[in-house]
mmCIF file of C-alpha atoms in Angstrom:
data_model
loop_
_atom_site.group_PDB
_atom_site.id
_atom_site.type_symbol
_atom_site.label_atom_id
_atom_site.label_comp_id
_atom_site.label_asym_id
_atom_site.label_seq_id
_atom_site.Cartn_x
_atom_site.Cartn_y
_atom_site.Cartn_z
ATOM 1 C CA MET S 1214 0.676 8.392 -9.614
ATOM 2 C CA GLY S 1215 -2.887 8.710 -10.669
ATOM 3 C CA GLU S 1216 -6.225 10.335 -10.104
ATOM 4 C CA TYR S 1217 -7.305 8.020 -7.278
ATOM 5 C CA VAL S 1218 -3.942 7.414 -5.607
ATOM 6 C CA PRO S 1219 -2.178 10.780 -5.534
ATOM 7 C CA ASP S 1220 1.519 11.130 -4.731
ATOM 8 C CA ARG S 1221 2.112 12.547 -1.284
ATOM 9 C CA LYS S 1222 5.214 13.499 0.680
ATOM 10 C CA PHE S 1223 4.269 11.158 3.548
ATOM 11 C CA ILE S 1224 4.342 8.025 1.358
ATOM 12 C CA TYR S 1225 7.204 5.738 2.429
ATOM 13 C CA GLY S 1226 8.142 2.125 3.021
ATOM 14 C CA THR S 1227 5.949 -0.552 1.522
ATOM 15 C CA GLU S 1228 3.519 1.910 -0.041
ATOM 16 C CA LYS S 1229 6.350 3.688 -1.845
ATOM 17 C CA ARG S 1230 7.761 0.390 -3.139
ATOM 18 C CA ILE S 1231 4.309 -0.687 -4.390
ATOM 19 C CA ARG S 1232 4.096 2.510 -6.433
ATOM 20 C CA GLU S 1233 7.609 1.998 -7.820
ATOM 21 C CA VAL S 1234 6.877 -1.602 -8.827
ATOM 22 C CA LEU S 1235 3.598 -0.556 -10.446
ATOM 23 C CA ALA S 1236 5.474 2.022 -12.521
ATOM 24 C CA GLU S 1237 8.032 -0.620 -13.553
ATOM 25 C CA TYR S 1238 5.218 -3.040 -14.387
ATOM 26 C CA ASN S 1239 3.510 -0.414 -16.531
ATOM 27 C CA GLU S 1240 6.701 0.114 -18.558
ATOM 28 C CA ASN S 1241 7.379 -3.604 -18.935
ATOM 29 C CA ILE S 1242 3.874 -4.622 -19.920
ATOM 30 C CA HIS S 1243 3.770 -1.785 -22.458
ATOM 31 C CA LYS S 1244 6.997 -3.073 -24.057
ATOM 32 C CA PHE S 1245 5.672 -6.615 -23.984
ATOM 33 C CA GLU S 1246 2.353 -5.729 -25.609
ATOM 34 C CA THR S 1247 3.601 -3.212 -28.187
ATOM 35 C CA LYS S 1248 7.070 -4.509 -29.093
ATOM 36 C CA ASP S 1249 6.570 -8.228 -28.356
ATOM 37 C CA SER S 1250 9.592 -8.213 -26.038
ATOM 38 C CA ARG S 1251 9.795 -11.545 -24.228
ATOM 39 C CA ARG S 1252 12.251 -10.152 -21.679
ATOM 40 C CA ALA S 1253 9.821 -7.362 -20.802
ATOM 41 C CA GLY S 1254 7.170 -10.051 -20.285
ATOM 42 C CA VAL S 1255 9.437 -11.862 -17.825
ATOM 43 C CA ARG S 1256 10.112 -8.619 -15.984
ATOM 44 C CA ALA S 1257 6.378 -7.856 -15.890
ATOM 45 C CA ARG S 1258 5.660 -11.260 -14.364
ATOM 46 C CA ASN S 1259 8.396 -10.673 -11.776
ATOM 47 C CA ASN S 1260 6.848 -7.279 -11.006
ATOM 48 C CA LEU S 1261 3.497 -8.969 -10.418
ATOM 49 C CA LEU S 1262 5.066 -11.531 -8.100
ATOM 50 C CA GLU S 1263 6.745 -8.783 -6.090
ATOM 51 C CA LEU S 1264 3.454 -6.877 -5.965
ATOM 52 C CA PHE S 1265 1.763 -9.972 -4.550
ATOM 53 C CA HIS S 1266 4.201 -10.056 -1.635
ATOM 54 C CA LEU S 1267 4.119 -6.290 -1.147
ATOM 55 C CA CYS S 1268 0.315 -6.305 -1.066
ATOM 56 C CA ARG S 1269 0.314 -8.943 1.657
ATOM 57 C CA ALA S 1270 2.810 -6.912 3.706
ATOM 58 C CA ARG S 1271 0.869 -3.676 3.173
ATOM 59 C CA ARG S 1272 -2.368 -5.367 4.194
ATOM 60 C CA LYS S 1273 -0.752 -6.386 7.502
ATOM 61 C CA GLU S 1274 0.514 -2.824 8.044
ATOM 62 C CA ILE S 1275 -2.948 -1.402 7.457
ATOM 63 C CA LEU S 1276 -4.516 -3.936 9.817
ATOM 64 C CA GLU S 1277 -2.008 -3.079 12.562
ATOM 65 C CA ARG S 1278 -2.652 0.632 12.094
ATOM 66 C CA SER S 1279 -6.393 0.021 12.200
ATOM 67 C CA LYS S 1280 -6.024 -1.796 15.520
ATOM 68 C CA GLU S 1281 -3.956 1.104 16.900
ATOM 69 C CA LEU S 1282 -6.652 3.571 15.858
ATOM 70 C CA LYS S 1283 -9.361 1.412 17.411
ATOM 71 C CA GLU S 1284 -7.488 1.389 20.731
ATOM 72 C CA TYR S 1285 -6.904 5.132 20.511
ATOM 73 C CA TYR S 1286 -10.534 5.999 19.846
ATOM 74 C CA ASN S 1287 -11.917 3.532 22.406
ATOM 75 C CA THR S 1288 -9.811 4.960 25.234
ATOM 76 C CA PRO S 1289 -11.867 7.361 27.369
ATOM 77 C CA HIS S 1290 -10.605 10.892 27.651
ATOM 78 C CA PRO S 1291 -8.799 11.612 30.956
ATOM 79 C CA SER S 1292 -11.234 14.419 31.740
ATOM 80 C CA TRP S 1293 -14.030 11.816 32.081
ATOM 81 C CA GLU S 1294 -12.306 9.899 34.889
ATOM 82 C CA GLY S 1295 -14.395 9.682 38.011
ATOM 83 C CA ILE S 1296 -17.605 10.807 36.301
ATOM 84 C CA ASP S 1297 -20.504 8.384 36.557
ATOM 85 C CA GLU S 1298 -22.708 8.257 33.468
ATOM 86 C CA ASP S 1299 -25.869 7.325 35.393
#
């Protein structure tokens, strides 16, 4: 997709849809700005509205994943069971 957000094989779900909508938005806003197409402007606005909802959903997914990682990394390793740190 770009220099800072590379395409990867593991991209799926909400992230994949965000990238698709961004590509559609790019096409529509280009048509709107260069060819003065009102319909492309409407589609671009609809793309932005969909992006708004997708961003909220993606933010929740990232937060859930972050919580899972926090639990994973805060769990002591089984080999430390029964060992007193004092």
